[in-house]
Amino acid sequence: MMFLRKDTELPPFLMYPRFLLESNLNDTARLVYILLLDRSRLSRTKAQWQDETGRVFVFYPIRELGQVLGKTDMTVRKALGQLEEAGLIVRRCRKQGTPTWIYLCFPEDTGKENYPPTRKENYP
């Protein structure tokens, strides 16, 4: 083990949006959203992962999501349904046999001004 220091290189990590803390989603749905958000960060830089209106989409097979999370396909399907019901994703089926496009959405009030500033801890 090593301590975190000013010059320590951080291991790969996932972003956790603050609005998820206040949501009524279960933990699996939150983790699925975080994985979709992580995948979409790369998609933002590639034109082929944007639709005709410029909205970014991702593909993430249910089986693959389940393997990453250690969950069953049915659990992942329920989590995706919960995210869709909450308005945090939109799934667009194009035609039979092609992957479903998944668009990520954010609540309207996710601006920085709605969250308290990060506290500075006074620990040695």
C-alpha atoms as one frame of an Amber mdcrd trajectory, in Angstrom:
protein
   0.000   0.000   0.000   1.053   3.547  -0.597  -0.347   6.857   0.546  -1.850
   9.412  -1.780   0.544  12.289  -2.233   0.577  15.423  -4.321   2.470  13.714
  -7.151   0.836  10.276  -6.896  -0.498   8.996 -10.198  -4.145   8.047  -9.698
  -5.403   4.660 -10.849  -8.148   4.596 -13.483 -11.457   5.658 -11.945 -15.086
   6.274 -12.824 -16.882   9.588 -12.378 -19.851   9.561 -10.008 -22.243  12.453
 -10.736 -23.546  14.091  -7.563 -27.159  14.003  -8.713 -27.073  10.209  -8.438
 -26.593  10.538  -4.675 -29.982  12.217  -4.422 -31.777   9.908  -6.830 -34.203
   7.110  -5.980 -32.274   4.658  -8.140 -30.986   1.391  -6.764 -27.236   0.774
  -6.599 -27.180  -1.360  -9.744 -28.912   1.345 -11.792 -26.445   3.913 -10.477
 -23.486   1.716 -11.430 -24.932   1.061 -14.890 -25.323   4.822 -15.403 -21.725
   5.403 -14.286 -20.436   2.765 -16.723 -22.495   4.289 -19.549 -21.162   7.735
 -18.671 -17.603   6.415 -18.703 -18.087   4.853 -22.123 -19.718   8.024 -23.456
 -16.698  10.159 -22.538 -14.764   8.486 -25.340 -17.758   8.638 -27.709 -17.848
  12.430 -27.363 -14.588  12.675 -29.295 -15.644  10.509 -32.251 -18.084  11.646
 -34.931 -19.294   8.080 -35.626 -20.744   7.926 -32.078 -22.962  10.963 -32.651
 -26.304  10.968 -34.382 -27.435  13.396 -37.089 -28.326  16.013 -34.429 -24.964
  15.759 -32.636 -26.235  13.779 -29.640 -23.707  11.262 -28.329 -24.780   7.622
 -28.023 -23.128   4.434 -26.839 -23.478   0.701 -27.327 -23.070  -1.444 -24.244
 -24.376  -4.997 -24.552 -26.444  -6.179 -21.585 -24.346  -9.306 -21.208 -21.141
  -7.250 -21.066 -22.621  -4.865 -18.493 -23.680  -7.872 -16.433 -20.192  -9.365
 -16.547 -18.551  -6.106 -15.467 -20.998  -5.709 -12.576 -21.263  -9.373 -11.643
 -25.037  -9.227 -12.231 -27.487 -11.249 -14.288 -28.861 -10.045 -17.618 -32.286
  -9.616 -16.000 -30.855  -7.407 -13.243 -29.130  -5.221 -15.846 -32.353  -5.003
 -17.901 -34.247  -3.859 -14.806 -31.562  -1.264 -14.065 -31.741   0.071 -17.638
 -35.525   0.225 -17.336 -35.204   2.157 -14.088 -32.794   4.614 -15.709 -35.130
   5.058 -18.657 -38.112   5.604 -16.369 -36.100   8.219 -14.439 -35.317  10.017
 -17.713 -31.561   9.454 -17.409 -31.216   7.383 -20.576 -33.063   7.044 -23.846
 -32.751   3.807 -25.794 -33.301   3.920 -29.537 -33.830   0.654 -31.368 -33.046
   1.206 -34.996 -33.768  -2.017 -36.862 -33.849  -5.717 -36.116 -30.412  -7.189
 -35.494 -28.589  -3.906 -34.882 -27.384  -2.680 -31.473 -29.580  -0.318 -29.504
 -28.269   3.218 -29.225 -28.212   4.483 -25.649 -28.259   8.223 -25.052 -27.329
   9.627 -21.652 -29.377  12.459 -20.199 -28.814  14.724 -17.221 -31.314  16.465
 -14.941 -31.822  20.114 -15.873 -30.474  21.386 -12.544 -27.063  19.696 -12.489
 -25.056  22.925 -12.710 -22.261  23.523 -10.228 -24.162  26.352  -8.560 -26.615
  23.844  -7.101 -23.997  21.984  -5.094 -22.114  23.257  -2.078 -18.427  23.891
  -2.642 -16.066  21.117  -1.654 -14.974  21.479   1.959 -11.320  21.711   2.752
 -10.403  19.259   5.444  -8.059  20.341   8.199  -6.332  17.059   8.801  -2.571
  16.687   9.114
